[in-house]
Tab-separated table of C-alpha atoms in Angstrom:
chain	number	residue	atom	x	y	z
A	30	MET	CA	158.278	-2.770	37.767
A	31	ARG	CA	159.081	-1.694	41.033
A	32	ASP	CA	157.074	2.258	39.914
A	33	LEU	CA	154.187	0.007	38.861
A	34	VAL	CA	154.001	-1.821	41.951
A	35	ARG	CA	154.654	1.738	44.100
A	36	ARG	CA	151.551	2.883	41.795
A	37	ILE	CA	148.806	0.206	42.428
A	38	GLU	CA	150.141	0.280	46.761
A	39	ALA	CA	149.363	4.389	46.493
A	40	ALA	CA	145.974	3.652	44.583
A	41	THR	CA	144.329	1.191	46.915
A	42	PRO	CA	142.044	2.683	49.357
A	43	PRO	CA	143.355	1.689	53.193
A	44	GLY	CA	139.720	-0.104	53.667
A	45	ARG	CA	140.241	-2.551	50.779
A	46	ASP	CA	139.758	-6.120	51.836
A	47	ARG	CA	142.686	-7.320	49.483
A	48	ALA	CA	141.636	-10.937	50.530
A	49	VAL	CA	138.049	-10.217	48.784
A	50	ASP	CA	140.188	-9.537	45.477
A	51	ALA	CA	142.463	-12.551	45.939
A	52	LEU	CA	139.542	-15.279	46.296
A	53	ARG	CA	138.484	-13.288	42.782
A	54	ALA	CA	141.743	-13.906	41.254
A	55	LEU	CA	141.761	-17.632	42.352
A	56	ALA	CA	138.758	-18.402	41.352
A	57	ILE	CA	139.139	-17.017	37.965
A	58	LEU	CA	142.338	-18.912	37.596
A	59	GLY	CA	141.452	-21.931	38.854
A	60	VAL	CA	138.543	-22.064	36.213
A	61	VAL	CA	141.342	-21.288	33.389
A	62	LEU	CA	143.449	-23.650	34.291
A	63	GLY	CA	140.705	-26.427	34.741
A	64	HIS	CA	139.678	-25.590	31.423
A	65	TRP	CA	142.909	-25.926	29.703
A	66	LEU	CA	143.685	-29.578	31.529
A	67	VAL	CA	140.419	-31.355	30.875
A	68	THR	CA	139.835	-30.038	27.646
A	69	ALA	CA	141.901	-31.725	25.121
A	70	LEU	CA	141.251	-30.616	20.783
A	71	VAL	CA	141.999	-34.156	18.836
A	72	ALA	CA	143.207	-33.752	15.899
A	73	ASP	CA	141.000	-36.493	13.276
A	74	SER	CA	140.528	-36.630	9.696
A	75	GLY	CA	141.552	-33.197	9.149
A	76	THR	CA	138.855	-31.849	12.141
A	77	LEU	CA	139.310	-30.773	15.828
A	78	ARG	CA	136.845	-32.474	17.929
A	79	GLY	CA	136.163	-31.954	22.098
A	80	ALA	CA	137.556	-35.053	24.623
A	81	SER	CA	138.670	-34.693	28.331
A	82	PRO	CA	141.178	-36.423	30.221
A	83	LEU	CA	138.336	-37.707	32.404
A	84	GLN	CA	136.716	-39.837	30.115
A	85	HIS	CA	139.856	-41.789	29.790
A	86	LEU	CA	141.251	-41.181	33.365
A	87	PRO	CA	138.907	-41.106	35.945
A	88	GLU	CA	141.803	-41.248	38.624
A	89	LEU	CA	142.103	-37.694	38.103
A	90	ALA	CA	138.851	-36.305	39.445
A	91	PRO	CA	140.513	-34.407	42.358
A	92	VAL	CA	141.581	-31.913	39.978
A	93	SER	CA	138.339	-31.130	39.237
A	94	TRP	CA	137.957	-30.448	42.912
A	95	VAL	CA	140.580	-28.129	43.027
A	96	LEU	CA	140.512	-26.094	39.886
A	97	GLN	CA	136.849	-26.056	39.497
A	98	THR	CA	136.095	-22.632	41.643
A	99	LEU	CA	133.079	-21.404	40.672
A	100	ALA	CA	131.296	-21.500	44.237
A	101	VAL	CA	133.899	-19.263	45.027
A	102	PHE	CA	133.393	-16.735	42.435
A	103	TYR	CA	129.856	-16.648	43.333
A	104	LEU	CA	130.361	-16.120	46.559
A	105	VAL	CA	132.627	-13.289	45.964
A	106	GLY	CA	130.316	-11.890	43.815
A	107	GLY	CA	127.646	-12.441	46.494
A	108	HIS	CA	129.551	-10.159	48.655
A	109	VAL	CA	130.369	-7.487	46.801
A	110	ALA	CA	127.491	-6.923	45.128
A	111	ALA	CA	125.720	-6.880	48.401
A	112	GLN	CA	128.243	-4.057	49.533
A	113	SER	CA	127.849	-2.433	46.494
A	114	TYR	CA	124.158	-2.385	46.813
A	115	ALA	CA	124.205	-0.997	50.504
A	116	ALA	CA	126.581	1.791	49.454
A	117	ALA	CA	124.201	2.838	46.581
A	118	ARG	CA	121.492	3.375	48.732
A	119	ILE	CA	122.780	4.930	51.218
A	120	SER	CA	124.115	7.284	48.802
A	121	GLY	CA	120.897	7.668	46.683
A	122	THR	CA	122.185	5.995	43.214
A	123	THR	CA	119.497	4.446	42.217
A	124	TYR	CA	118.508	0.980	41.007
A	125	GLY	CA	118.814	1.424	37.239
A	126	ARG	CA	122.007	3.433	37.395
A	127	TRP	CA	123.540	0.530	40.147
A	128	PHE	CA	122.923	-2.338	37.782
A	129	GLY	CA	123.837	-0.673	34.318
A	130	THR	CA	126.900	0.052	35.680
A	131	ARG	CA	127.467	-3.457	37.558
A	132	MET	CA	126.420	-5.094	33.929
A	133	ALA	CA	128.445	-2.926	31.668
A	134	ARG	CA	131.278	-4.018	32.973
A	135	LEU	CA	130.246	-7.098	31.916
A	136	CYS	CA	128.390	-6.677	28.716
A	137	ARG	CA	131.785	-4.608	27.110
A	138	PRO	CA	134.491	-7.267	26.767
A	139	VAL	CA	131.744	-9.865	26.063
A	140	VAL	CA	130.616	-8.089	22.997
A	141	ALA	CA	134.243	-7.441	21.580
A	142	LEU	CA	134.470	-11.594	21.689
A	143	LEU	CA	131.577	-11.975	19.653
A	144	VAL	CA	132.136	-9.734	17.220
A	145	VAL	CA	135.741	-10.804	17.125
A	146	TRP	CA	134.706	-14.715	16.808
A	147	THR	CA	131.379	-13.655	14.290
A	148	VAL	CA	134.243	-13.079	11.598
A	149	VAL	CA	136.832	-15.655	12.739
A	150	ALA	CA	134.000	-18.496	11.923
A	151	GLY	CA	132.831	-16.833	8.821
A	152	VAL	CA	136.584	-16.650	7.287
A	153	MET	CA	136.952	-20.439	8.668
A	154	LEU	CA	133.577	-21.635	7.001
A	155	ALA	CA	134.575	-19.458	3.962
A	156	SER	CA	138.124	-20.811	3.694
A	157	GLY	CA	136.918	-24.425	3.720
A	158	VAL	CA	136.387	-25.787	6.993
A	159	GLY	CA	134.461	-27.925	8.216
A	160	LEU	CA	130.834	-26.973	9.534
A	161	ASP	CA	131.330	-29.710	12.887
A	162	THR	CA	135.320	-28.626	13.876
A	163	VAL	CA	133.730	-24.678	13.853
A	164	ARG	CA	130.576	-26.142	16.607
A	165	VAL	CA	133.640	-27.460	18.476
A	166	LEU	CA	135.411	-24.202	18.719
A	167	GLY	CA	132.507	-22.300	18.795
A	168	LYS	CA	131.264	-24.241	21.471
A	169	LEU	CA	134.468	-24.004	23.781
A	170	VAL	CA	134.543	-20.390	23.403
A	171	LEU	CA	130.831	-19.465	24.109
A	172	SER	CA	130.220	-22.065	26.639
A	173	PRO	CA	131.346	-19.878	29.561
A	174	LEU	CA	129.198	-17.280	28.625
A	175	TRP	CA	126.263	-19.385	30.612
A	176	PHE	CA	128.169	-18.528	33.917
A	177	LEU	CA	127.766	-14.748	32.997
A	178	LEU	CA	124.281	-14.970	32.036
A	179	VAL	CA	123.317	-16.242	35.169
A	180	PHE	CA	125.844	-13.714	37.123
A	181	ALA	CA	123.909	-11.110	35.708
A	182	VAL	CA	121.067	-12.696	36.746
A	183	LEU	CA	121.900	-13.211	40.233
A	184	THR	CA	123.128	-9.993	40.206
A	185	ALA	CA	119.591	-7.900	39.234
A	186	ALA	CA	118.289	-10.095	42.208
A	187	THR	CA	120.671	-8.570	44.959
A	188	PRO	CA	118.122	-6.728	46.223
A	189	LEU	CA	116.195	-10.012	47.022
A	190	VAL	CA	118.850	-11.992	47.462
A	191	THR	CA	120.257	-9.825	50.574
A	192	ARG	CA	117.240	-10.952	52.301
A	193	LEU	CA	116.904	-14.610	51.372
A	194	HIS	CA	119.111	-17.537	53.651
A	195	PRO	CA	120.698	-20.176	51.574
A	196	LEU	CA	119.652	-23.324	52.746
A	197	TRP	CA	116.109	-22.387	50.782
A	198	PRO	CA	117.694	-22.327	47.402
A	199	LEU	CA	119.396	-25.541	48.838
A	200	ALA	CA	116.171	-26.622	49.191
A	201	VAL	CA	115.071	-26.243	46.129
A	202	VAL	CA	118.097	-28.194	44.832
A	203	LEU	CA	117.552	-31.119	46.823
A	204	HIS	CA	113.858	-31.553	45.844
A	205	VAL	CA	114.992	-30.760	42.297
A	206	ASP	CA	117.386	-34.074	42.608
A	207	LEU	CA	115.187	-35.902	44.115
A	208	VAL	CA	112.725	-35.813	41.596
A	209	ARG	CA	115.073	-35.938	38.976
A	210	PHE	CA	116.994	-38.824	40.230
A	211	GLY	CA	114.846	-40.665	43.188
A	212	LEU	CA	111.447	-40.237	41.045
A	213	ASP	CA	112.922	-40.593	37.743
A	214	GLY	CA	111.210	-36.996	37.039
A	215	PRO	CA	111.920	-35.001	33.688
A	216	GLU	CA	115.577	-34.203	32.921
A	217	ARG	CA	114.828	-30.266	31.852
A	218	LEU	CA	113.553	-30.247	35.812
A	219	GLY	CA	117.403	-29.665	36.474
A	220	TRP	CA	117.862	-26.737	34.727
A	221	ILE	CA	115.989	-25.101	37.845
A	222	ASN	CA	118.985	-25.822	39.563
A	223	VAL	CA	121.322	-23.387	37.438
A	224	ALA	CA	119.825	-20.792	39.202
A	225	ALA	CA	119.219	-21.957	42.748
A	226	GLY	CA	122.232	-24.044	42.990
A	227	TRP	CA	125.019	-21.107	42.398
A	228	LEU	CA	122.345	-19.053	44.651
A	229	VAL	CA	122.916	-20.860	47.635
A	230	PRO	CA	127.023	-19.346	47.239
A	231	TYR	CA	125.731	-15.902	46.453
A	232	CYS	CA	123.580	-15.964	48.874
A	233	LEU	CA	125.740	-16.996	51.430
A	234	GLY	CA	128.208	-14.026	49.779
A	235	ALA	CA	125.462	-11.923	50.738
A	236	ALA	CA	124.799	-12.730	54.389
A	237	TRP	CA	128.870	-12.405	54.524
A	238	ALA	CA	128.107	-9.298	53.291
A	239	ARG	CA	125.802	-8.302	56.502
A	240	GLY	CA	128.506	-9.423	58.934
A	241	GLY	CA	127.898	-12.970	59.077
A	242	LEU	CA	129.812	-16.103	58.967
A	243	GLN	CA	132.657	-14.014	60.582
A	244	ARG	CA	132.948	-16.827	63.143
A	245	ARG	CA	136.046	-19.874	61.885
A	246	THR	CA	133.893	-22.108	63.295
A	247	THR	CA	131.041	-21.273	60.872
A	248	ALA	CA	133.568	-21.552	58.279
A	249	TRP	CA	134.790	-25.267	59.694
A	250	ALA	CA	131.031	-26.389	59.839
A	251	LEU	CA	130.882	-25.183	55.722
A	252	VAL	CA	133.866	-27.257	55.068
A	253	LEU	CA	133.312	-30.316	57.182
A	254	ALA	CA	129.268	-30.575	56.413
A	255	GLY	CA	129.626	-29.465	52.902
A	256	ALA	CA	133.049	-32.797	52.723
A	257	ALA	CA	130.782	-35.113	53.961
A	258	ALA	CA	127.646	-34.546	52.127
A	259	THR	CA	129.256	-34.711	48.897
A	260	THR	CA	131.082	-37.429	49.780
A	261	GLY	CA	128.070	-39.524	50.820
A	262	LEU	CA	126.398	-38.296	47.520
A	263	VAL	CA	129.437	-39.820	45.313
A	264	LEU	CA	129.989	-43.008	47.625
A	265	TRP	CA	125.988	-43.922	48.029
A	266	ALA	CA	123.660	-41.865	45.870
A	267	GLY	CA	125.631	-42.301	42.300
A	268	TYR	CA	126.437	-38.993	42.065
A	269	PRO	CA	129.989	-38.948	39.753
A	270	ALA	CA	133.155	-38.259	41.589
A	271	ALA	CA	134.084	-35.248	38.997
A	272	MET	CA	133.059	-31.859	39.792
A	273	VAL	CA	132.859	-30.938	36.261
A	274	GLY	CA	130.851	-32.259	32.780
A	275	VAL	CA	132.542	-35.779	31.550
A	276	PRO	CA	131.740	-35.992	28.204
A	277	GLY	CA	129.465	-39.561	27.719
A	278	ALA	CA	128.906	-39.522	31.512
A	279	GLY	CA	125.447	-40.512	32.061
A	280	ILE	CA	125.070	-37.435	34.636
A	281	SER	CA	126.990	-33.726	35.156
A	282	ASN	CA	127.702	-32.677	37.906
A	283	LEU	CA	127.812	-29.358	36.175
A	284	ASN	CA	125.567	-29.138	33.702
A	285	PRO	CA	123.217	-28.920	35.305
A	286	PRO	CA	124.206	-28.100	38.760
A	287	THR	CA	123.275	-31.236	41.334
A	288	LEU	CA	123.083	-31.765	44.594
A	289	ALA	CA	126.652	-32.826	44.799
A	290	ALA	CA	128.148	-29.704	42.908
A	291	VAL	CA	126.001	-27.661	45.409
A	292	THR	CA	127.255	-29.635	48.834
A	293	PHE	CA	131.300	-29.467	47.110
A	294	GLY	CA	130.783	-25.774	46.765
A	295	LEU	CA	129.873	-25.307	50.248
A	296	ALA	CA	132.945	-26.587	51.337
A	297	GLN	CA	134.553	-24.595	49.285
A	298	CYS	CA	132.926	-21.643	50.776
A	299	GLY	CA	134.214	-22.592	54.025
A	300	ALA	CA	137.542	-22.906	53.398
A	301	ALA	CA	137.759	-20.093	51.602
A	302	LEU	CA	136.283	-17.664	54.483
A	303	LEU	CA	139.602	-19.690	56.481
A	304	LEU	CA	142.044	-18.376	53.731
A	305	LEU	CA	140.796	-14.892	54.049
A	306	GLU	CA	143.321	-13.977	57.557
A	307	PRO	CA	146.431	-15.609	55.867
A	308	LEU	CA	145.608	-13.840	52.434
A	309	ARG	CA	145.072	-10.471	54.162
A	310	ARG	CA	149.055	-11.019	56.201
A	311	ALA	CA	150.589	-12.031	52.657
A	312	LEU	CA	148.902	-9.136	50.797
A	313	ARG	CA	150.263	-6.632	52.968
A	314	ARG	CA	153.207	-7.118	51.028
A	315	PRO	CA	152.787	-4.612	47.708
A	316	ALA	CA	154.300	-6.779	45.306
A	317	ALA	CA	151.745	-9.467	46.019
A	318	TRP	CA	148.727	-6.869	45.856
A	319	ALA	CA	149.797	-6.010	42.950
A	320	ALA	CA	149.997	-9.055	41.177
A	321	VAL	CA	146.179	-9.686	42.632
A	322	ALA	CA	145.486	-6.289	41.535
A	323	LEU	CA	146.063	-6.856	38.023
A	324	VAL	CA	144.341	-9.988	37.853
A	325	ASN	CA	140.741	-8.471	38.988
A	326	LEU	CA	141.532	-5.535	36.617
A	327	SER	CA	141.280	-7.984	33.976
A	328	ALA	CA	139.160	-10.944	35.101
A	329	MET	CA	136.826	-11.024	32.578
A	330	THR	CA	139.324	-10.410	29.908
A	331	VAL	CA	141.007	-13.205	30.916
A	332	PHE	CA	137.908	-15.038	31.424
A	333	LEU	CA	136.493	-14.580	28.221
A	334	TRP	CA	139.782	-14.932	26.136
A	335	HIS	CA	141.550	-18.265	27.869
A	336	GLN	CA	139.804	-20.796	25.364
A	337	THR	CA	140.690	-18.741	22.412
A	338	ALA	CA	144.736	-18.660	23.442
A	339	MET	CA	144.227	-22.848	23.926
A	340	ILE	CA	142.695	-22.743	20.437
A	341	THR	CA	144.964	-20.091	18.884
A	342	VAL	CA	147.368	-22.329	19.951
A	343	THR	CA	145.998	-26.095	18.830
A	344	ALA	CA	145.464	-24.439	15.137
A	345	THR	CA	148.897	-22.970	15.005
A	346	GLY	CA	150.534	-26.249	15.931
A	347	LEU	CA	148.859	-28.055	13.164
A	348	LEU	CA	151.537	-26.605	11.275
A	349	ALA	CA	154.025	-28.404	12.100
A	350	GLY	CA	151.916	-31.485	10.105
A	351	GLY	CA	151.183	-34.048	11.967
A	352	PRO	CA	149.809	-34.245	16.114
A	353	LEU	CA	151.597	-33.141	18.945
A	354	PRO	CA	151.569	-34.801	22.121
A	355	GLY	CA	149.133	-33.084	24.903
A	356	LEU	CA	147.667	-30.438	21.759
A	357	HIS	CA	146.277	-33.160	19.656
A	358	THR	CA	146.232	-36.235	20.646
A	359	VAL	CA	143.675	-38.654	22.542
A	360	PRO	CA	144.250	-37.670	25.906
A	361	ASP	CA	144.194	-41.374	26.948
A	362	GLY	CA	147.138	-41.434	29.837
A	363	GLY	CA	149.981	-40.425	31.506
A	364	GLY	CA	152.235	-39.131	28.800
A	365	TRP	CA	149.079	-36.757	27.452
A	366	VAL	CA	148.785	-35.575	31.023
A	367	LEU	CA	153.094	-34.375	31.381
A	368	ALA	CA	152.644	-33.595	27.539
A	369	ARG	CA	150.188	-30.940	28.437
A	370	LEU	CA	151.263	-29.309	31.746
A	371	ALA	CA	154.673	-28.714	29.538
A	372	TRP	CA	151.769	-26.861	27.272
A	373	LEU	CA	150.491	-25.051	29.480
A	374	PRO	CA	153.191	-21.739	29.575
A	375	VAL	CA	152.534	-21.319	26.183
A	376	PHE	CA	149.008	-20.962	26.547
A	377	ALA	CA	149.782	-18.368	28.986
A	378	VAL	CA	151.769	-16.493	26.305
A	379	ALA	CA	149.005	-16.667	23.952
A	380	LEU	CA	146.932	-15.733	26.910
A	381	THR	CA	149.231	-12.658	27.362
A	382	VAL	CA	148.749	-11.660	23.798
A	383	CYS	CA	144.755	-11.873	24.133
A	384	TRP	CA	145.060	-9.972	26.678
A	385	ALA	CA	146.972	-6.924	25.497
A	386	ALA	CA	144.599	-7.007	22.710
A	387	PHE	CA	141.304	-6.997	23.865
A	388	TRP	CA	141.994	-5.453	27.950
A	389	PRO	CA	140.598	-2.399	27.002
A	390	HIS	CA	137.346	-2.951	26.296
A	391	GLU	CA	137.227	-3.632	30.070
A	392	GLN	CA	138.905	-0.857	31.296
A	393	LYS	CA	136.783	1.485	29.106
A	394	ARG	CA	134.733	1.831	31.880
A	395	ARG	CA	136.467	4.198	33.509
A	396	GLY	CA	136.190	6.639	30.841
A	397	SER	CA	132.018	6.635	31.467
A	398	ARG	CA	131.524	9.891	33.634
A	399	GLY	CA	128.072	8.514	34.640
A	400	GLY	CA	129.760	4.809	35.925
A	401	THR	CA	132.540	6.913	37.270
A	402	ARG	CA	130.034	9.085	39.215
A	403	VAL	CA	128.416	5.991	41.074
A	404	VAL	CA	131.454	4.160	42.036
A	405	ARG	CA	132.590	7.920	44.041
A	406	GLU	CA	128.900	7.861	45.670
A	407	GLN	CA	129.394	4.054	46.551
A	408	ARG	CA	133.178	4.849	47.928
A	409	ALA	CA	131.660	7.761	49.775
A	410	ALA	CA	129.014	5.997	50.564
A	411	ARG	CA	130.642	3.197	52.114
A	412	ALA	CA	133.230	5.506	54.025
A	413	ARG	CA	130.186	7.018	55.822
A	414	ALA	CA	128.987	3.613	56.966
A	415	LYS	CA	132.339	2.743	58.209
A	416	GLY	CA	132.735	5.777	60.455
A	417	ARG	CA	128.862	5.323	61.822
A	418	THR	CA	130.015	1.601	62.634
């Protein structure tokens, strides 16, 4: 282990901002824990159906305030993409090559997931598993892919995003919600917010890459304004308190994103910016940095396979002959919550197995000569740019 820590420390470029990687790792882990805690599979008459503890225990809504970390991921994504594109332009790398390299990092792990689950779904149906159960499991596995699709679209738009002020997409979200909720407009209009809502933190990340958002007063303004706006929207405008979707609820803050989700995301982005200096100090320790680096190297694998890990444990638990608390039972009380917390380490072990099996698909890009050349060119361009400042 010490040898691994030393190797990671030695391989890290001196100018790398480790805090940015830490924010990405925290965002991914927040999504994973959030899904494991607010998603339940209830065994019912030989089938599995989805449920959420937030249906029965609305007082758990604050959990979603901590673990719904998508805005932080888009903030970091916009920051990294804007820096990468600027370096590509300096090095003379074409937009097509730059975008292709970034998309390859997303597509290879996704293809592996789709192939495996196509086979699994076929085997389950052939062995007599009900279509409703297969549909529920497939939705759990595939629904997170919407996040990657939006991320791919925003990445493609990075050259335009670098010139866009975050207030513009925020204004779009505001007007969409005014029409939807204030003027009883069509529900489908809300899907505009899938792009506009996540464009807000992505634009903030691009502004950060250009040298903005450096002052702590700016970060505090985002925290306070975002928190105040979200509180007002929840208390007086009828938005739900949970920042994730709750089955059966009239309004979801996430599907599609609402103004409350976006203002909440602004507060999260401000908090993330305030964490940068403490994280930089903490990550001077080689062991702490090695843990963050390992999560980042396999971030896509962790994100794509965490639901499969939960499903595997849940399905294996059915062999016990009866519903297991916190795994197959209705999430309607404190006992379920305590039992669920006890299952989290088991989910983590299952995810580790998935990681060992599928992590190489995420890392194959390292063997691509073209991709590696682009990375080298961009690193050299960033170094030249720093030398001129």
